[in-house]
CSV table of C-alpha atoms in Angstrom, one decimal:
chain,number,residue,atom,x,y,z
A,1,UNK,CA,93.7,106.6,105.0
A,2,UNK,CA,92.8,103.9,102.4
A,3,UNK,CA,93.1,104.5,98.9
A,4,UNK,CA,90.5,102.7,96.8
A,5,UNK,CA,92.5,102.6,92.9
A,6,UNK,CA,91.3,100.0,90.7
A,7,UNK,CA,93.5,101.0,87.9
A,8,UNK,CA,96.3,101.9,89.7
A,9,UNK,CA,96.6,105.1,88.7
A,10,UNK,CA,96.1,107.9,91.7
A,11,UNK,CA,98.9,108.0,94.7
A,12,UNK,CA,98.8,109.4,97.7
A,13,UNK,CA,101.5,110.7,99.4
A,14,UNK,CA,102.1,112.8,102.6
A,15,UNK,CA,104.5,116.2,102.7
A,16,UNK,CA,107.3,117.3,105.1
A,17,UNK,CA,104.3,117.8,108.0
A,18,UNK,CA,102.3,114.5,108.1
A,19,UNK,CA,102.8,112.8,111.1
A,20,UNK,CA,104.7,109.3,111.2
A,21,UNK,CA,103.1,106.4,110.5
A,22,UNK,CA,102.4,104.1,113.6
A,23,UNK,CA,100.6,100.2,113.7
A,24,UNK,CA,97.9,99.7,116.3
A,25,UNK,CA,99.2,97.6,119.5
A,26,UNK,CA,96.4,95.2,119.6
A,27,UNK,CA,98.0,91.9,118.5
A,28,UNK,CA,95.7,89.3,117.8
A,29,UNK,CA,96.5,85.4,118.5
A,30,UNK,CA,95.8,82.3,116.1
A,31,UNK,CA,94.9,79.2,117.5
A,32,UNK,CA,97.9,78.0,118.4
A,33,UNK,CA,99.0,80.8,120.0
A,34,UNK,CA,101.1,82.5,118.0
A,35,UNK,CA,100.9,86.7,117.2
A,36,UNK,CA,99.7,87.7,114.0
A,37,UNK,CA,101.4,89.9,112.0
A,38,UNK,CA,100.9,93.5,112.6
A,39,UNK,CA,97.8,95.1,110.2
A,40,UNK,CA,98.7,96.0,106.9
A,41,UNK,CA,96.8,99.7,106.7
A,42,UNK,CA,99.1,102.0,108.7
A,43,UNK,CA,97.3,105.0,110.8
A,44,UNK,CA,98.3,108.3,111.4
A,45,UNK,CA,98.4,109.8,115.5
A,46,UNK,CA,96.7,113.5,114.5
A,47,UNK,CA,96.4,115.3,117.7
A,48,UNK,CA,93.7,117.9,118.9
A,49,UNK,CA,94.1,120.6,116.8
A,50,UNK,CA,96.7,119.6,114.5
A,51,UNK,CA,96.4,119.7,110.8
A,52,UNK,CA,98.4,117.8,107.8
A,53,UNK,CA,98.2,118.0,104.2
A,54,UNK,CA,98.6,114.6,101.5
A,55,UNK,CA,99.3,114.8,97.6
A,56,UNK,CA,97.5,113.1,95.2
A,57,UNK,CA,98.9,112.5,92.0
A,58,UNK,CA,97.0,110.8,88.6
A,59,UNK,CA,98.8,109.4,86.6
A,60,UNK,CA,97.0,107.4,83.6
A,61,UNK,CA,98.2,104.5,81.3
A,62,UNK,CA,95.2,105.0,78.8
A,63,UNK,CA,93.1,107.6,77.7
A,64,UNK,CA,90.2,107.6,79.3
A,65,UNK,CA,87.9,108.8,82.3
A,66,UNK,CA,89.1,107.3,86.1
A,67,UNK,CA,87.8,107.3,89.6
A,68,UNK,CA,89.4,106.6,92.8
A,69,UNK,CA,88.7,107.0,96.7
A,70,UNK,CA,90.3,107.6,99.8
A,71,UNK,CA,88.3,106.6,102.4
A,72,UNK,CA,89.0,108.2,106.4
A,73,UNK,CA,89.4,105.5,108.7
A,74,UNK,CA,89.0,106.2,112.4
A,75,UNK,CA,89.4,102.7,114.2
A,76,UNK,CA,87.4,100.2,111.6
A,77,UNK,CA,84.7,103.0,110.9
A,78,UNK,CA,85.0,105.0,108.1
A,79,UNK,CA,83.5,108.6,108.6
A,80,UNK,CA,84.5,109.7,105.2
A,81,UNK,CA,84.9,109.5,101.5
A,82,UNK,CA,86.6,111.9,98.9
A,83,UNK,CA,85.9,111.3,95.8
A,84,UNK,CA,89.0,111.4,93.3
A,85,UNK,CA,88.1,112.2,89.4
A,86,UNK,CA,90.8,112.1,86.7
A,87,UNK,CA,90.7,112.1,82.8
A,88,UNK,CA,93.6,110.6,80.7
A,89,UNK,CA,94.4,112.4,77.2
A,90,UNK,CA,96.3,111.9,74.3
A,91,UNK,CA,96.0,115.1,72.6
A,92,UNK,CA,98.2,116.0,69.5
A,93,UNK,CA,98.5,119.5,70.7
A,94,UNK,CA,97.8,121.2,74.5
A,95,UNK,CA,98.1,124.1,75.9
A,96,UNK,CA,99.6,124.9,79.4
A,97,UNK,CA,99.8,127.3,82.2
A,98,UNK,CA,96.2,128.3,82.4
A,99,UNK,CA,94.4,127.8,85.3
A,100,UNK,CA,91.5,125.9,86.1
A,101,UNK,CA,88.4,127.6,85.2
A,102,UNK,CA,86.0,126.6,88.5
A,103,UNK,CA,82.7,128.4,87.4
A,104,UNK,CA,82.4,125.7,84.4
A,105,UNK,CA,83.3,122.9,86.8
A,106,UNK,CA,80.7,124.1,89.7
A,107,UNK,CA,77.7,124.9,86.4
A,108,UNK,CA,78.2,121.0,85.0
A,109,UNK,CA,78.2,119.4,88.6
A,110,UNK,CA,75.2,121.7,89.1
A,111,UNK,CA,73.5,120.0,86.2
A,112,UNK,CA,74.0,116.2,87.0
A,113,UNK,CA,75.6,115.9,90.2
A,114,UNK,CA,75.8,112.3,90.3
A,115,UNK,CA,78.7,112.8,87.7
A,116,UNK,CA,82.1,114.6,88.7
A,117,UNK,CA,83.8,115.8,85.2
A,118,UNK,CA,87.4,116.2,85.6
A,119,UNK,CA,88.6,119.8,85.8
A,120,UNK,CA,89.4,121.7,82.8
A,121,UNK,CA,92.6,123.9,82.7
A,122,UNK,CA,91.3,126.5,80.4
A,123,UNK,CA,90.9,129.9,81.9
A,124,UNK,CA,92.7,133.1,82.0
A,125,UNK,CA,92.3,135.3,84.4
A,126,UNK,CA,93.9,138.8,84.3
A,127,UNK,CA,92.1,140.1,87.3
A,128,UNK,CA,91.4,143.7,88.1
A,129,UNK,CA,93.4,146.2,85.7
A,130,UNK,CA,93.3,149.8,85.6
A,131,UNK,CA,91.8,151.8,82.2
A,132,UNK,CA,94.4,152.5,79.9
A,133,UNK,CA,97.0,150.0,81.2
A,134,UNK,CA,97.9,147.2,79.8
A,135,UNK,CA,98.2,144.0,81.2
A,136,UNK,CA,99.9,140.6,80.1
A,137,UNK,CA,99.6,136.6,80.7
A,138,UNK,CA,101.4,134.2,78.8
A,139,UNK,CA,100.9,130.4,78.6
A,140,UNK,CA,102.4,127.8,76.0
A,141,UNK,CA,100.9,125.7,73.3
A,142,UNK,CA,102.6,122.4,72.4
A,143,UNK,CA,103.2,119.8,69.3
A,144,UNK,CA,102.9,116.6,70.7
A,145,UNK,CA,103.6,114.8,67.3
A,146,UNK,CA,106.7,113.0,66.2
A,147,UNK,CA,105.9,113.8,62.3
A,148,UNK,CA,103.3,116.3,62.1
A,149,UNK,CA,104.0,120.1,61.7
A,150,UNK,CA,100.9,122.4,62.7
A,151,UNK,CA,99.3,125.1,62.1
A,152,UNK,CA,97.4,127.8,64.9
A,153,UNK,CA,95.7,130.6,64.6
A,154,UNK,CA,93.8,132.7,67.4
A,155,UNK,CA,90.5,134.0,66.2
A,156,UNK,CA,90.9,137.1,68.8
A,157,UNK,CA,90.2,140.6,68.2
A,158,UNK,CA,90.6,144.0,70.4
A,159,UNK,CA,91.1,144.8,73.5
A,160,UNK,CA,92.8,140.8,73.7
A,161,UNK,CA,95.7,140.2,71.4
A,162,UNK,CA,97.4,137.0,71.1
A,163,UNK,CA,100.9,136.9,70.4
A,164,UNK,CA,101.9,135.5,67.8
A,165,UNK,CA,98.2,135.3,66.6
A,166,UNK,CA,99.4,132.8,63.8
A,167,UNK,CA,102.4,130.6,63.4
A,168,UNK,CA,103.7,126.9,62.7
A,169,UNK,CA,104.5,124.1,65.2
A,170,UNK,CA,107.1,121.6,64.5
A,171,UNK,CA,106.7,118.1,66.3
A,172,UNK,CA,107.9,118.2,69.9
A,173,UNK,CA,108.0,121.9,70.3
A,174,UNK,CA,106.7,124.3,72.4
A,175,UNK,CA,105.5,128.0,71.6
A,176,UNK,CA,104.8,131.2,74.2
A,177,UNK,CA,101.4,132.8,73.5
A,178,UNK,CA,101.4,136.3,75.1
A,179,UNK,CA,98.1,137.9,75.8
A,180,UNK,CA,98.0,141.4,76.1
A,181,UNK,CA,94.6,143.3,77.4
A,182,UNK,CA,93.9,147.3,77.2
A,183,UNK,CA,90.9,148.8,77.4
A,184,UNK,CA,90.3,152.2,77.5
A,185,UNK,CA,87.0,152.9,79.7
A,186,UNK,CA,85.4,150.3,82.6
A,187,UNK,CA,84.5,147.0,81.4
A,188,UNK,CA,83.9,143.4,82.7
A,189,UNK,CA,84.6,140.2,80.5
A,190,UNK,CA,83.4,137.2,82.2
A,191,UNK,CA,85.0,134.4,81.1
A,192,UNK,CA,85.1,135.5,77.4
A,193,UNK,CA,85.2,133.3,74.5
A,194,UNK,CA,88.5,132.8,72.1
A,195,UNK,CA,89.2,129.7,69.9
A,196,UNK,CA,92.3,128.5,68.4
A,197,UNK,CA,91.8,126.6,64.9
A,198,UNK,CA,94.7,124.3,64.8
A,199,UNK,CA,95.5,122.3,61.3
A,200,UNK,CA,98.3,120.0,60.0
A,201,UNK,CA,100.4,121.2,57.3
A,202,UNK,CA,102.9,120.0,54.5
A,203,UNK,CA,105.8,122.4,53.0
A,204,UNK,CA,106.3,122.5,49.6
A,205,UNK,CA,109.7,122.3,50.3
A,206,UNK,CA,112.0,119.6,52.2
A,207,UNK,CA,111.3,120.5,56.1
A,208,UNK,CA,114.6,121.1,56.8
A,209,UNK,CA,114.9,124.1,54.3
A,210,UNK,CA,112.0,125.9,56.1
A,211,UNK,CA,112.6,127.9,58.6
A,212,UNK,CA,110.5,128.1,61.8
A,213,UNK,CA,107.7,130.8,61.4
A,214,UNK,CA,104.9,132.8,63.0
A,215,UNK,CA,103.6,136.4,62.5
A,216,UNK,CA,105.7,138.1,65.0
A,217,UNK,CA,109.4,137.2,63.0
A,218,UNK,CA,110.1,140.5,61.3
A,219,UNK,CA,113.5,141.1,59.1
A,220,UNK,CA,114.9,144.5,59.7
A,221,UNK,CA,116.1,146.2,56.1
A,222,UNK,CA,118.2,149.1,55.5
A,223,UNK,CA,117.1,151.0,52.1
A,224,UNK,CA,117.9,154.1,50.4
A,225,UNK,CA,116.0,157.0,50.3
A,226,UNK,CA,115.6,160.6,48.2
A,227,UNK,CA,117.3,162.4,51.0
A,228,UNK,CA,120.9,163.4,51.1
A,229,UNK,CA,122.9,165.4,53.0
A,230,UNK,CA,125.4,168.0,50.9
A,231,UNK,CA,128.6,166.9,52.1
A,232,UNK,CA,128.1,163.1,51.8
A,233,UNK,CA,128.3,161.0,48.9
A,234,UNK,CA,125.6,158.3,49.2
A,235,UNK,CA,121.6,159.0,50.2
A,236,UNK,CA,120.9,158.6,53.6
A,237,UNK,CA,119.3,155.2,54.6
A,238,UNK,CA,115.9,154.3,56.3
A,239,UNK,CA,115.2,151.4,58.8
A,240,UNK,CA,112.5,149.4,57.1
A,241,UNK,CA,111.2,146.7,59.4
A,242,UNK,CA,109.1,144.1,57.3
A,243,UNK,CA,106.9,140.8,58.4
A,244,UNK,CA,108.7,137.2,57.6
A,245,UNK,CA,106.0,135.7,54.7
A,246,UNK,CA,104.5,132.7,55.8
A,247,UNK,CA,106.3,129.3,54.0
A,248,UNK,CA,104.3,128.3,51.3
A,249,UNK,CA,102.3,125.4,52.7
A,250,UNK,CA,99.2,123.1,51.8
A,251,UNK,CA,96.8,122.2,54.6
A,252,UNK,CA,96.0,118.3,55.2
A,253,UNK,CA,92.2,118.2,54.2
A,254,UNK,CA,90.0,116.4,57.2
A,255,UNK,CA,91.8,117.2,59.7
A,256,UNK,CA,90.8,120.4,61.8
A,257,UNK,CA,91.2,121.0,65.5
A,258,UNK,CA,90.0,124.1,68.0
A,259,UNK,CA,90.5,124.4,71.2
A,260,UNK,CA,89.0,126.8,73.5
A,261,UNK,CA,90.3,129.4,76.4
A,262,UNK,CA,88.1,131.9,78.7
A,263,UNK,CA,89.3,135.3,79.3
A,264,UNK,CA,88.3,137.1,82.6
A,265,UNK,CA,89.5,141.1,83.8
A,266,UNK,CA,87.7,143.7,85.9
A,267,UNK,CA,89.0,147.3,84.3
A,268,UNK,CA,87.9,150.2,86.5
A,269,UNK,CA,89.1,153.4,86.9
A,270,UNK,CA,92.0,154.2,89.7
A,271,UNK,CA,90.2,156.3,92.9
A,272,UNK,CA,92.6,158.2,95.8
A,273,UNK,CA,91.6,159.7,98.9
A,274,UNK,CA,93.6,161.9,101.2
A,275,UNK,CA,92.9,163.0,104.3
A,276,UNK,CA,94.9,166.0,104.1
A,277,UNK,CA,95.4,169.0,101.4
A,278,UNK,CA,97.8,171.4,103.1
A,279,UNK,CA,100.8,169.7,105.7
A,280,UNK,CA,101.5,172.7,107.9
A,281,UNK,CA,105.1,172.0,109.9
A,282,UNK,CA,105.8,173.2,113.3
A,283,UNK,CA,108.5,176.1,113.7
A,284,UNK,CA,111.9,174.0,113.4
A,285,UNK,CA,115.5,175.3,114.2
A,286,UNK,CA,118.3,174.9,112.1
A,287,UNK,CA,119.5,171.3,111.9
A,288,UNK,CA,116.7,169.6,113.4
A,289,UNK,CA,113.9,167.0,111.9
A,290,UNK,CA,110.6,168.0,112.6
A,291,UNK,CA,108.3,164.6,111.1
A,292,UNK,CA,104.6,164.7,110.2
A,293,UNK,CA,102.5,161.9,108.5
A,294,UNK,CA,99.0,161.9,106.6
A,295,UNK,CA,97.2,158.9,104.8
A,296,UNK,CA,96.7,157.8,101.3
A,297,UNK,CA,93.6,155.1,100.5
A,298,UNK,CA,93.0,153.5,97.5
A,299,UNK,CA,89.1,153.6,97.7
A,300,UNK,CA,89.0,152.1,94.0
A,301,UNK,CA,89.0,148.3,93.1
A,302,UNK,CA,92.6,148.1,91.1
A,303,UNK,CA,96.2,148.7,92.1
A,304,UNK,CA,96.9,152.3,92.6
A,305,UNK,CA,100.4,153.1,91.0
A,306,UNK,CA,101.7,156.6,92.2
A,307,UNK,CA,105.0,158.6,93.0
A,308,UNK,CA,106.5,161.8,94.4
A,309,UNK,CA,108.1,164.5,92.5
A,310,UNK,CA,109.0,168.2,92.9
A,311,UNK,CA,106.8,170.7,92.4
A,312,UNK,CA,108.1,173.2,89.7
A,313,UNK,CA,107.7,176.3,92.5
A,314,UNK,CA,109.7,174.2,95.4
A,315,UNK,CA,112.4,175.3,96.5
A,316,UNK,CA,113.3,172.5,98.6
A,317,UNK,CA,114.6,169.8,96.7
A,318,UNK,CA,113.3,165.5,97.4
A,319,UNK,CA,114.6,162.4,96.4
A,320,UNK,CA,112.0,160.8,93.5
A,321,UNK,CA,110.3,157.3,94.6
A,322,UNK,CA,107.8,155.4,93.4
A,323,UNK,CA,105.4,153.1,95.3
A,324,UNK,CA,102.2,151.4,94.9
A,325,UNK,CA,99.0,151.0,97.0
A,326,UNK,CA,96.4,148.2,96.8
């Protein structure tokens, strides 16, 4: 393998399973007689029908757009090329644990497939769900200032709700967006749209007198009411849970950033099929098992969730469980 890096910026790297690295045996002789030092590109021995796996890490000094190669060598020929594409960034604020959304890569390379755009990390993808359930992914979205608090806000709506949905961001901190998708009848989003409108901010107050905040902070008050009972002396109190206000704040004019994540689920109703209504045993004596089976299949396209219980007319009684079929 020959790694072509101008910038010195991708490494490869083989696992636990790549075979050992080995010089060829041919030594060549100078003039005078005397071997040559040993080639300096090692090979790898793969034998018929093994496999191995290499790592490829990028990492960038500058922010910009790279390419790299590693070339196959068998002997002196090389028989082929793969094509390594990275893109340095210095973003102010990213967001992480989102997977790569491939259906955006493959409809760009489509377009102009003399360029390879490096993958974007953007996609969520909640897979199949059943109607009525809800379902959750989280991922995190980072200050990478020193100085600069921010401001986010999620411009989602039903049946996706980001939590929090709005909130600040000191510098070098981290928050947990939770995602939570219901719907109530069959639907298929395909890779739908949300934004984020992210803004810088300054307090009206000293930083460190503001507390961290986002919409999901709540303080939990106990207040009196009308009611009381006869034989006590003091009205009875009610639980009052009530939203943190937002710090008073002013937003730094010119300075306005979005970013962008897909959404993708598959909600469809739950289908079962048995093969059996009524399980008729065979005459059994006393203190003997007698053992029957029948089948269960999940002809639907989501996770079937289901469990046993007694019947309200049984007089026999069995242990509750819980099991799922996919």
């Amino acid at each position: 393998l020959h790694l072509e890096d101008e910038h010195g910026v991708f490494f490869l790297k083989g696992r636990a399973s790549t075979p050992k690295v080995f010089h060829t045996e041919d030594v060549e002789e100078d003039s005078a007689g005397n071997e040559s030092k040993p080639p300096e590109k090692p090979f790898f021995l793969l034998r018929r029908g093994q496999s191995t796996k290499f790592d490829v890490t990028f990492k960038p000094t500058l922010p910009q757009r790279l390419e790299g190669k590693i070339g196959l060598l068998v002997g002196d020929i090389c028989m082929t090329r793969i094509e390594l594409v990275g893109e340095g960034h210095k973003d102010e604020f990213t967001l992480g644990g989102l997977k790569e959304d491939t259906q955006e890569r493959n409809a760009e390379c489509s377009l102009n497939k003399d360029i390879i755009d490096a993958v974007r990390v953007n996609h969520i993808q909640f897979g199949h769900c059943s109607v009525g359930k809800s379902c959750r992914r989280t991922f995190t979205i980072t200050n990478h200032t020193r100085t600069k608090v921010m401001r986010f806000e999620w411009e989602a709506d039903a049946p996706f709700q980001f939590s929090p949905k709005v909130g600040h961001l000191r510098p070098r901190r981290a928050k947990v967006i939770t995602v939570t998708f219901k719907s109530d009848v069959p639907v298929t989003f395909r890779r739908h749209l949300v934004r984020c409108k992210v803004v810088k901010i300054n307090f009206e107050l000293p930083r460190t007198k503001v507390p961290d905040w986002d919409d999901q902070m709540c303080i939990v008050k106990w207040k009196d009411t009308t009611r009381k009972d006869p034989a006590a002396r003091w009205p009875k109190k009610e639980k009052v849970v009530e939203t943190v206000p937002e710090p008073p704040h002013t937003v730094v004019k010119g300075i306005c950033q979005e970013a962008e994540v897909y959404l993708s689920a598959v909600v469809a109703y739950n289908q079962l099929k048995r093969n059996t209504i009524v399980i008729q045993l065979e005459d059994t004596l006393p203190f003997q098992t007698r053992t029957t089976t029948f089948r269960l299949c999940n002809t639907g396209k989501v996770a079937l969730e289901y469990f046993w219980e007694e019947a309200a007319d049984s007089e026999a009684v069995k242990p509750y469980s819980t099991a799922q079929t996919r």
